[in-house]
GROMACS .gro file of C-alpha atoms in nm:
model
  430
    1MET     CA    1 -11.417  -5.407   3.037
    2ASP     CA    2 -11.364  -5.754   3.172
    3LEU     CA    3 -11.190  -5.761   3.508
    4LYS     CA    4 -10.926  -5.984   3.401
    5MET     CA    5 -10.872  -5.813   3.088
    6GLU     CA    6 -10.797  -5.487   3.306
    7ASP     CA    7 -10.547  -5.689   3.513
    8ARG     CA    8 -10.364  -5.783   3.216
    9MET     CA    9 -10.357  -5.423   3.067
   10LYS     CA   10 -10.227  -5.302   3.410
   11ARG     CA   11  -9.977  -5.570   3.412
   12ILE     CA   12  -9.830  -5.469   3.068
   13ALA     CA   13  -9.842  -5.096   3.134
   14VAL     CA   14  -9.640  -5.173   3.469
   15THR     CA   15  -9.405  -5.394   3.276
   16MET     CA   16  -9.330  -5.141   3.002
   17ILE     CA   17  -9.275  -4.860   3.267
   18MET     CA   18  -9.016  -5.083   3.425
   19ALA     CA   19  -8.859  -5.169   3.128
   20ALA     CA   20  -8.832  -4.793   3.044
   21VAL     CA   21  -8.691  -4.722   3.361
   22LEU     CA   22  -8.423  -4.978   3.333
   23ALA     CA   23  -8.325  -4.853   2.997
   24MET     CA   24  -8.286  -4.506   3.110
   25SER     CA   25  -8.078  -4.639   3.403
   26PHE     CA   26  -7.825  -4.820   3.186
   27THR     CA   27  -7.806  -4.536   2.968
   28LEU     CA   28  -7.708  -4.307   3.246
   29MET     CA   29  -7.455  -4.561   3.357
   30GLY     CA   30  -7.294  -4.582   3.034
   31ALA     CA   31  -7.277  -4.205   2.975
   32GLU     CA   32  -7.111  -4.185   3.332
   33GLU     CA   33  -6.819  -4.429   3.242
   34PRO     CA   34  -6.641  -4.174   2.988
   35LYS     CA   35  -6.670  -3.931   3.257
   36LYS     CA   36  -6.513  -4.145   3.515
   37GLU     CA   37  -6.255  -4.249   3.244
   38GLU     CA   38  -6.153  -3.910   3.184
   39ALA     CA   39  -6.146  -3.808   3.549
   40VAL     CA   40  -5.909  -4.087   3.612
   41LYS     CA   41  -5.680  -3.996   3.321
   42GLU     CA   42  -5.662  -3.620   3.445
   43GLU     CA   43  -5.547  -3.750   3.793
   44VAL     CA   44  -5.293  -3.976   3.637
   45LYS     CA   45  -5.169  -3.659   3.446
   46LYS     CA   46  -5.136  -3.476   3.782
   47VAL     CA   47  -4.929  -3.761   3.929
   48GLU     CA   48  -4.698  -3.822   3.630
   49PRO     CA   49  -4.382  -3.586   3.593
   50LYS     CA   50  -4.410  -3.340   3.315
   51LYS     CA   51  -4.166  -3.423   3.015
   52GLU     CA   52  -3.961  -3.120   2.994
   53GLU     CA   53  -3.857  -3.023   2.647
   54SER     CA   54  -3.488  -3.032   2.534
   55SER     CA   55  -3.310  -2.723   2.648
   56VAL     CA   56  -3.009  -2.795   2.433
   57PRO     CA   57  -2.958  -2.504   2.191
   58ASP     CA   58  -2.971  -2.619   1.794
   59TRP     CA   59  -2.616  -2.494   1.738
   60ILE     CA   60  -2.490  -2.729   2.020
   61LYS     CA   61  -2.662  -3.019   1.814
   62ASN     CA   62  -2.461  -2.922   1.505
   63ILE     CA   63  -2.127  -2.957   1.681
   64LYS     CA   64  -1.903  -3.258   1.635
   65LEU     CA   65  -1.616  -3.332   1.865
   66LYS     CA   66  -1.326  -3.586   1.820
   67GLY     CA   67  -0.996  -3.628   1.942
   68ASP     CA   68  -0.696  -3.861   2.011
   69PHE     CA   69  -0.427  -3.920   2.270
   70ARG     CA   70  -0.095  -4.107   2.195
   71PHE     CA   71   0.177  -4.224   2.443
   72ARG     CA   72   0.520  -4.299   2.286
   73TYR     CA   73   0.841  -4.464   2.366
   74GLN     CA   74   1.104  -4.341   2.108
   75TYR     CA   75   1.462  -4.476   2.080
   76GLN     CA   76   1.709  -4.292   1.845
   77ASN     CA   77   2.070  -4.398   1.730
   78PHE     CA   78   2.212  -4.116   1.541
   79GLU     CA   79   2.551  -4.157   1.402
   80ASP     CA   80   2.711  -3.825   1.281
   81ALA     CA   81   3.007  -3.908   1.058
   82VAL     CA   82   3.105  -3.560   1.012
   83LYS     CA   83   3.144  -3.482   1.384
   84ASP     CA   84   3.259  -3.847   1.460
   85ASP     CA   85   2.993  -3.874   1.721
   86THR     CA   86   2.699  -4.087   1.810
   87LEU     CA   87   2.386  -3.980   1.957
   88GLU     CA   88   2.183  -4.235   2.162
   89ARG     CA   89   1.881  -4.132   2.340
   90ASN     CA   90   1.556  -4.265   2.491
   91ARG     CA   91   1.255  -4.060   2.522
   92LEU     CA   92   0.900  -4.066   2.628
   93ARG     CA   93   0.654  -3.852   2.442
   94TYR     CA   94   0.280  -3.775   2.417
   95ARG     CA   95   0.045  -3.617   2.149
   96ALA     CA   96  -0.286  -3.488   2.256
   97ARG     CA   97  -0.530  -3.349   1.994
   98ILE     CA   98  -0.889  -3.238   2.028
   99GLY     CA   99  -1.108  -3.094   1.733
  100LEU     CA  100  -1.443  -2.977   1.647
  101GLU     CA  101  -1.649  -2.941   1.344
  102ALA     CA  102  -1.949  -2.691   1.344
  103LYS     CA  103  -2.221  -2.688   1.079
  104VAL     CA  104  -2.311  -2.334   1.029
  105ASN     CA  105  -2.596  -2.442   0.771
  106ASP     CA  106  -2.638  -2.693   0.485
  107TRP     CA  107  -2.333  -2.543   0.300
  108ALA     CA  108  -2.093  -2.404   0.536
  109LYS     CA  109  -1.890  -2.562   0.812
  110VAL     CA  110  -1.624  -2.431   1.058
  111HIS     CA  111  -1.323  -2.651   1.192
  112PHE     CA  112  -1.111  -2.570   1.495
  113GLY     CA  113  -0.837  -2.784   1.660
  114ILE     CA  114  -0.587  -2.777   1.922
  115ALA     CA  115  -0.269  -2.987   1.960
  116SER     CA  116   0.008  -3.042   2.188
  117GLY     CA  117   0.368  -2.938   2.045
  118SER     CA  118   0.725  -2.899   2.104
  119TYR     CA  119   0.860  -2.548   2.200
  120GLU     CA  120   1.251  -2.532   2.182
  121SER     CA  121   1.391  -2.338   2.482
  122LYS     CA  122   1.729  -2.458   2.495
  123ILE     CA  123   2.015  -2.227   2.366
  124THR     CA  124   2.332  -2.422   2.228
  125ALA     CA  125   2.675  -2.341   2.295
  126ASP     CA  126   2.724  -2.235   1.940
  127GLN     CA  127   2.444  -1.984   1.959
  128LEU     CA  128   2.581  -1.835   2.282
  129ALA     CA  129   2.932  -1.836   2.126
  130ALA     CA  130   2.776  -1.675   1.803
  131GLY     CA  131   2.596  -1.419   2.011
  132ASP     CA  132   2.285  -1.502   1.804
  133ASP     CA  133   1.963  -1.323   1.893
  134ILE     CA  134   1.791  -1.600   2.131
  135LYS     CA  135   1.461  -1.536   1.981
  136ALA     CA  136   1.573  -1.634   1.648
  137SER     CA  137   1.622  -2.003   1.774
  138LEU     CA  138   1.309  -2.045   1.975
  139GLY     CA  139   0.974  -2.133   1.882
  140GLN     CA  140   0.732  -2.409   1.772
  141ASP     CA  141   0.824  -2.736   1.582
  142MET     CA  142   0.553  -2.691   1.312
  143ARG     CA  143   0.643  -3.055   1.194
  144SER     CA  144   0.560  -3.219   1.516
  145THR     CA  145   0.271  -3.210   1.757
  146ASN     CA  146   0.489  -3.453   2.000
  147GLN     CA  147   0.571  -3.310   2.350
  148THR     CA  148   0.884  -3.483   2.527
  149PHE     CA  149   0.870  -3.553   2.903
  150ASP     CA  150   1.087  -3.277   2.994
  151ASP     CA  151   1.197  -2.976   3.180
  152PHE     CA  152   1.136  -3.062   3.535
  153PHE     CA  153   0.728  -3.102   3.513
  154SER     CA  154   0.696  -2.779   3.364
  155HIS     CA  155   0.351  -2.688   3.202
  156LYS     CA  156   0.342  -2.760   2.845
  157PRO     CA  157   0.218  -2.561   2.554
  158VAL     CA  158  -0.095  -2.613   2.339
  159TRP     CA  159  -0.102  -2.478   1.997
  160ILE     CA  160  -0.390  -2.399   1.754
  161ASP     CA  161  -0.357  -2.685   1.504
  162TYR     CA  162  -0.594  -2.558   1.256
  163ALA     CA  163  -0.878  -2.315   1.229
  164TYR     CA  164  -1.055  -2.267   0.910
  165ALA     CA  165  -1.402  -2.258   0.725
  166GLU     CA  166  -1.542  -2.472   0.440
  167PHE     CA  167  -1.772  -2.351   0.196
  168THR     CA  168  -1.932  -2.619  -0.020
  169PRO     CA  169  -2.200  -2.479  -0.263
  170TRP     CA  170  -2.230  -2.799  -0.455
  171SER     CA  171  -2.116  -3.160  -0.338
  172TRP     CA  172  -1.838  -3.126  -0.587
  173LEU     CA  173  -1.694  -2.819  -0.489
  174THR     CA  174  -1.530  -2.715  -0.171
  175LEU     CA  175  -1.370  -2.356  -0.083
  176SER     CA  176  -1.165  -2.332   0.223
  177GLY     CA  177  -0.987  -2.050   0.389
  178GLY     CA  178  -0.782  -2.048   0.719
  179LYS     CA  179  -0.518  -2.233   0.870
  180MET     CA  180  -0.631  -2.588   0.730
  181LYS     CA  181  -0.558  -2.962   0.706
  182ASN     CA  182  -0.348  -3.026   0.423
  183PRO     CA  183  -0.613  -3.017   0.114
  184PHE     CA  184  -0.395  -3.185  -0.150
  185HIS     CA  185  -0.372  -3.570  -0.237
  186THR     CA  186  -0.045  -3.728  -0.128
  187THR     CA  187   0.041  -4.064  -0.058
  188SER     CA  188   0.334  -4.029   0.195
  189GLU     CA  189   0.512  -3.736   0.383
  190LEU     CA  190   0.770  -3.704   0.119
  191ILE     CA  191   0.646  -3.356   0.045
  192TRP     CA  192   0.425  -3.271   0.338
  193ASP     CA  193   0.490  -3.374   0.696
  194GLY     CA  194   0.161  -3.502   0.834
  195ASP     CA  195   0.138  -3.235   1.131
  196ILE     CA  196   0.188  -2.940   0.871
  197THR     CA  197  -0.150  -2.737   0.835
  198PRO     CA  198  -0.090  -2.449   0.593
  199GLU     CA  199  -0.239  -2.117   0.592
  200GLY     CA  200  -0.423  -1.943   0.312
  201ALA     CA  201  -0.699  -2.038   0.075
  202ALA     CA  202  -0.785  -2.340  -0.107
  203LEU     CA  203  -1.021  -2.502  -0.349
  204GLN     CA  204  -1.117  -2.852  -0.400
  205PHE     CA  205  -1.310  -3.010  -0.699
  206LYS     CA  206  -1.421  -3.383  -0.722
  207TYR     CA  207  -1.662  -3.454  -0.984
  208ALA     CA  208  -1.801  -3.805  -1.079
  209VAL     CA  209  -1.812  -3.844  -1.455
  210ILE     CA  210  -1.956  -4.189  -1.418
  211ASP     CA  211  -1.988  -4.420  -1.112
  212GLU     CA  212  -1.652  -4.562  -1.173
  213LEU     CA  213  -1.447  -4.241  -1.248
  214SER     CA  214  -1.438  -3.904  -1.077
  215LEU     CA  215  -1.201  -3.620  -1.199
  216ILE     CA  216  -0.994  -3.421  -0.934
  217ALA     CA  217  -0.879  -3.040  -0.929
  218ASN     CA  218  -0.725  -2.863  -0.647
  219ALA     CA  219  -0.552  -2.555  -0.611
  220GLY     CA  220  -0.418  -2.314  -0.300
  221ILE     CA  221  -0.252  -1.994  -0.249
  222PHE     CA  222  -0.075  -2.011   0.085
  223ILE     CA  223   0.125  -1.746   0.302
  224LEU     CA  224   0.466  -1.849   0.433
  225ASP     CA  225   0.535  -1.499   0.609
  226GLU     CA  226   0.398  -1.155   0.629
  227ILE     CA  227   0.630  -0.873   0.535
  228LYS     CA  228   0.544  -0.524   0.608
  229ALA     CA  229   0.743  -0.354   0.297
  230LEU     CA  230   0.806  -0.637   0.060
  231ASP     CA  231   0.598  -0.887  -0.123
  232ASP     CA  232   0.510  -1.180   0.107
  233PRO     CA  233   0.689  -1.504   0.086
  234MET     CA  234   0.392  -1.754  -0.039
  235MET     CA  235   0.326  -2.076  -0.220
  236ALA     CA  236   0.071  -2.140  -0.511
  237VAL     CA  237  -0.037  -2.492  -0.578
  238LEU     CA  238  -0.229  -2.665  -0.859
  239GLN     CA  239  -0.332  -3.030  -0.861
  240ILE     CA  240  -0.534  -3.234  -1.118
  241GLY     CA  241  -0.618  -3.596  -1.117
  242ALA     CA  242  -0.851  -3.897  -1.119
  243ALA     CA  243  -0.984  -4.143  -0.892
  244VAL     CA  244  -1.104  -4.465  -1.018
  245LYS     CA  245  -1.320  -4.745  -0.860
  246VAL     CA  246  -1.425  -5.079  -1.020
  247ALA     CA  247  -1.546  -5.343  -0.816
  248ASP     CA  248  -1.285  -5.414  -0.535
  249PHE     CA  249  -1.014  -5.228  -0.701
  250ASP     CA  250  -0.979  -4.836  -0.648
  251ALA     CA  251  -0.691  -4.583  -0.724
  252THR     CA  252  -0.627  -4.225  -0.690
  253ALA     CA  253  -0.355  -4.058  -0.935
  254THR     CA  254  -0.262  -3.688  -0.939
  255LEU     CA  255  -0.016  -3.451  -1.082
  256SER     CA  256   0.095  -3.138  -0.906
  257TYR     CA  257   0.274  -2.798  -0.945
  258TYR     CA  258   0.431  -2.623  -0.659
  259ASP     CA  259   0.542  -2.254  -0.679
  260PRO     CA  260   0.717  -2.084  -0.375
  261MET     CA  261   0.749  -1.717  -0.447
  262ASN     CA  262   0.947  -1.425  -0.272
  263LEU     CA  263   1.110  -1.665  -0.037
  264MET     CA  264   1.432  -1.419  -0.015
  265ASN     CA  265   1.189  -1.181   0.159
  266ALA     CA  266   1.142  -1.396   0.463
  267GLU     CA  267   1.184  -1.225   0.799
  268SER     CA  268   1.533  -1.308   0.937
  269ASN     CA  269   1.427  -1.285   1.318
  270THR     CA  270   1.227  -1.606   1.321
  271ASN     CA  271   1.378  -1.960   1.329
  272GLU     CA  272   1.215  -2.070   0.991
  273GLY     CA  273   1.256  -1.748   0.816
  274SER     CA  274   1.618  -1.735   0.900
  275LYS     CA  275   1.675  -2.082   0.756
  276MET     CA  276   1.481  -1.990   0.449
  277ARG     CA  277   1.708  -1.671   0.386
  278GLY     CA  278   2.010  -1.906   0.452
  279TYR     CA  279   1.893  -2.159   0.171
  280VAL     CA  280   1.823  -1.864  -0.066
  281ALA     CA  281   2.167  -1.726   0.004
  282GLN     CA  282   2.339  -2.054  -0.100
  283GLY     CA  283   2.158  -2.060  -0.435
  284TYR     CA  284   1.867  -2.298  -0.349
  285TYR     CA  285   1.531  -2.237  -0.501
  286TRP     CA  286   1.220  -2.444  -0.592
  287LYS     CA  287   0.966  -2.486  -0.847
  288ASN     CA  288   0.839  -2.848  -0.837
  289ILE     CA  289   0.619  -3.082  -1.030
  290ALA     CA  290   0.497  -3.398  -0.828
  291ALA     CA  291   0.323  -3.693  -0.916
  292ALA     CA  292   0.127  -3.928  -0.662
  293LEU     CA  293  -0.041  -4.277  -0.690
  294ASP     CA  294  -0.231  -4.470  -0.441
  295ALA     CA  295  -0.387  -4.800  -0.545
  296SER     CA  296  -0.571  -5.080  -0.339
  297TYR     CA  297  -0.755  -5.400  -0.403
  298THR     CA  298  -1.012  -5.529  -0.137
  299ILE     CA  299  -1.014  -5.902  -0.032
  300ALA     CA  300  -1.326  -6.059   0.117
  301GLU     CA  301  -1.463  -5.694   0.184
  302LYS     CA  302  -1.249  -5.654   0.519
  303TYR     CA  303  -0.886  -5.654   0.377
  304GLN     CA  304  -0.680  -5.445   0.158
  305VAL     CA  305  -0.349  -5.470  -0.016
  306GLY     CA  306  -0.201  -5.177  -0.216
  307LEU     CA  307   0.082  -4.984  -0.381
  308MET     CA  308   0.202  -4.609  -0.319
  309GLY     CA  309   0.432  -4.407  -0.502
  310GLU     CA  310   0.539  -4.039  -0.509
  311VAL     CA  311   0.783  -3.839  -0.716
  312THR     CA  312   0.890  -3.495  -0.721
  313ALA     CA  313   1.140  -3.278  -0.932
  314ASN     CA  314   1.263  -2.940  -0.893
  315LEU     CA  315   1.223  -2.752  -1.224
  316TYR     CA  316   1.400  -2.435  -1.133
  317ASP     CA  317   1.724  -2.351  -1.311
  318LEU     CA  318   1.970  -2.343  -1.030
  319ASN     CA  319   2.274  -2.146  -0.986
  320LYS     CA  320   2.556  -2.414  -1.061
  321THR     CA  321   2.811  -2.160  -0.990
  322ALA     CA  322   2.693  -2.150  -0.637
  323LEU     CA  323   2.559  -2.500  -0.584
  324GLY     CA  324   2.807  -2.694  -0.812
  325ASP     CA  325   2.675  -3.057  -0.861
  326LYS     CA  326   2.423  -3.004  -0.601
  327ALA     CA  327   2.215  -2.837  -0.865
  328ASP     CA  328   2.178  -3.149  -1.042
  329ASP     CA  329   2.045  -3.334  -0.760
  330ASN     CA  330   1.687  -3.232  -0.774
  331LEU     CA  331   1.472  -3.551  -0.756
  332ALA     CA  332   1.302  -3.705  -0.479
  333PHE     CA  333   1.083  -4.032  -0.472
  334PHE     CA  334   0.896  -4.278  -0.257
  335VAL     CA  335   0.758  -4.641  -0.318
  336GLY     CA  336   0.561  -4.861  -0.069
  337VAL     CA  337   0.346  -5.140  -0.036
  338LYS     CA  338   0.052  -5.167   0.236
  339GLY     CA  339  -0.190  -5.458   0.370
  340GLY     CA  340  -0.423  -5.521   0.644
  341THR     CA  341  -0.779  -5.459   0.734
  342LYS     CA  342  -0.955  -5.147   0.579
  343ALA     CA  343  -1.024  -4.992   0.936
  344LEU     CA  344  -0.851  -5.005   1.261
  345LYS     CA  345  -1.134  -5.050   1.529
  346ASP     CA  346  -1.140  -5.367   1.706
  347LEU     CA  347  -0.921  -5.638   1.825
  348GLY     CA  348  -0.774  -5.834   1.549
  349ASP     CA  349  -0.766  -5.545   1.311
  350PHE     CA  350  -0.420  -5.447   1.184
  351GLN     CA  351  -0.251  -5.237   0.921
  352SER     CA  352   0.104  -5.251   0.793
  353SER     CA  353   0.327  -5.082   0.551
  354PHE     CA  354   0.693  -5.068   0.420
  355SER     CA  355   0.835  -4.801   0.200
  356TYR     CA  356   1.172  -4.674   0.054
  357ARG     CA  357   1.228  -4.314  -0.025
  358GLN     CA  358   1.527  -4.086  -0.163
  359LEU     CA  359   1.534  -3.712  -0.122
  360GLY     CA  360   1.790  -3.522  -0.335
  361ILE     CA  361   1.977  -3.224  -0.181
  362ALA     CA  362   1.801  -2.977  -0.425
  363SER     CA  363   1.464  -3.165  -0.447
  364TRP     CA  364   1.241  -2.988  -0.221
  365ILE     CA  365   1.196  -2.754   0.061
  366PRO     CA  366   1.353  -2.904   0.372
  367PHE     CA  367   1.092  -2.747   0.610
  368LEU     CA  368   0.806  -2.919   0.482
  369ILE     CA  369   0.928  -3.299   0.450
  370ASP     CA  370   0.892  -3.579   0.731
  371ALA     CA  371   1.054  -3.436   1.034
  372ASP     CA  372   1.165  -3.783   1.185
  373PRO     CA  373   1.420  -3.943   0.940
  374LEU     CA  374   1.774  -3.804   0.947
  375ASP     CA  375   1.671  -3.515   1.146
  376GLY     CA  376   1.398  -3.410   0.893
  377ASN     CA  377   1.674  -3.309   0.628
  378VAL     CA  378   1.724  -3.378   0.244
  379ASN     CA  379   2.010  -3.563   0.086
  380ALA     CA  380   1.877  -3.855   0.257
  381GLU     CA  381   1.742  -4.221   0.169
  382GLY     CA  382   1.610  -4.507   0.389
  383ILE     CA  383   1.331  -4.740   0.450
  384LYS     CA  384   1.035  -4.727   0.707
  385PHE     CA  385   0.840  -5.000   0.835
  386ASP     CA  386   0.533  -4.961   1.045
  387ILE     CA  387   0.258  -5.194   1.200
  388LYS     CA  388  -0.053  -5.105   1.386
  389ALA     CA  389  -0.283  -5.341   1.584
  390GLY     CA  390  -0.638  -5.293   1.721
  391LEU     CA  391  -0.637  -5.387   2.087
  392TYR     CA  392  -1.005  -5.283   2.149
  393LYS     CA  393  -1.279  -5.036   2.038
  394ASN     CA  394  -1.085  -4.689   1.943
  395PHE     CA  395  -0.763  -4.830   2.129
  396SER     CA  396  -0.469  -4.952   1.918
  397ALA     CA  397  -0.077  -5.008   1.939
  398ALA     CA  398   0.162  -4.922   1.690
  399ALA     CA  399   0.540  -4.983   1.613
  400THR     CA  400   0.755  -4.782   1.364
  401LEU     CA  401   1.107  -4.812   1.229
  402ASN     CA  402   1.282  -4.566   1.044
  403TYR     CA  403   1.653  -4.631   0.918
  404PHE     CA  404   1.787  -4.362   0.719
  405TRP     CA  405   2.137  -4.267   0.608
  406THR     CA  406   2.308  -3.979   0.387
  407LEU     CA  407   2.211  -4.016  -0.002
  408ASN     CA  408   2.530  -3.862  -0.144
  409LYS     CA  409   2.826  -3.850   0.086
  410ASP     CA  410   2.997  -3.601  -0.145
  411PHE     CA  411   2.782  -3.325  -0.014
  412ASN     CA  412   2.849  -3.428   0.334
  413LYS     CA  413   3.226  -3.401   0.366
  414ASP     CA  414   3.254  -3.751   0.217
  415LYS     CA  415   3.087  -3.901   0.529
  416THR     CA  416   2.780  -4.096   0.590
  417ASN     CA  417   2.558  -4.017   0.873
  418LYS     CA  418   2.320  -4.301   0.999
  419ASP     CA  419   1.978  -4.244   1.173
  420LEU     CA  420   1.774  -4.541   1.345
  421ILE     CA  421   1.469  -4.448   1.511
  422LEU     CA  422   1.199  -4.688   1.690
  423GLN     CA  423   0.859  -4.565   1.792
  424LEU     CA  424   0.635  -4.785   1.995
  425ASP     CA  425   0.288  -4.615   2.030
  426LEU     CA  426  -0.043  -4.674   2.227
  427ASN     CA  427  -0.319  -4.466   2.053
  428TYR     CA  428  -0.669  -4.396   2.216
  429LYS     CA  429  -0.937  -4.218   1.979
  430PHE     CA  430  -1.272  -4.069   2.071
   0.00000   0.00000   0.00000
């Protein structure tokens, strides 16, 4: 072989060996990079704090909590024409409520709420003179969750406001049992004071036939008193109606039947039981039919104007021998208008209403009606005006004026009582 050719072959061989070595080096270096990257990641994991899993139980996540607090100044001027006296008083009052809703599963919920409330602890001179059992005059005012600033800084009571369970097997049917919020459609406090929470069982049915029309059917049986040896005083209620929504107009109309039973069996050693036995002894009894209408029209998606109406008539054949002309005074009604923003959440939001009502002396059970006007009694008529204004998120102010007087002075020793109540409120919600 030629010497020059041999040198060329050696150079080519060396070049190929060097190329192979370099290729292997680059390959090994490339294989090390992922290992180094993984090592860095492992070191970072050691330094980073571990993310702890949520320790909140599922049942806590299924609970919703809500409440409100109201601070009130109240002025009242009550002219008692029968006693030829005028009661003028200024009161500071508060209302505190808190409630929770616990979702048990997809079709069952439990509701529980507590609220402040008045406890009548004062004994009148008439009670002392008559020698009444003191316990008969003491107890909670079930038509009020207000507590007056009173009694030398004493601790104030808190009551169970509601405690009930809901079972909703279908979206259009709800069954409830316990001490519940009013399950029936009303447009005012003509029949039900807003603070009353009846005790018993109820059914609520609302089925959408078409998008614009839903049918309503509600029913309930409520216990008024528990008696050992006699049938319990109770009330059965049946309500049917319809809800209509067409474009910006919506309305709900209902027809109801109320049947209180066994009222003469009420216990005489409790405040309300004693009053009920007194009514029955005088000749009063009730089986009522009631109609309610609430209609509103939305303007510019934010504002609403509306009409409200409610009427009830006592169908029971009252004892005219005992009651005389009072037996024919069996009608109560309410009419009102409303307007403002749909919600009351922020500064600039407002809502207002004006209404007129009459309550015949034999029209409805007195312990259920609005507690404020004319000391919460029937044989009354008057007007109510209120306005609410949003001040900030979940913070609002309100002013309410009630002016009521005796409807039929022939049933009031031919004299007319007058009652003016002004309430100024600050409301906080959460």
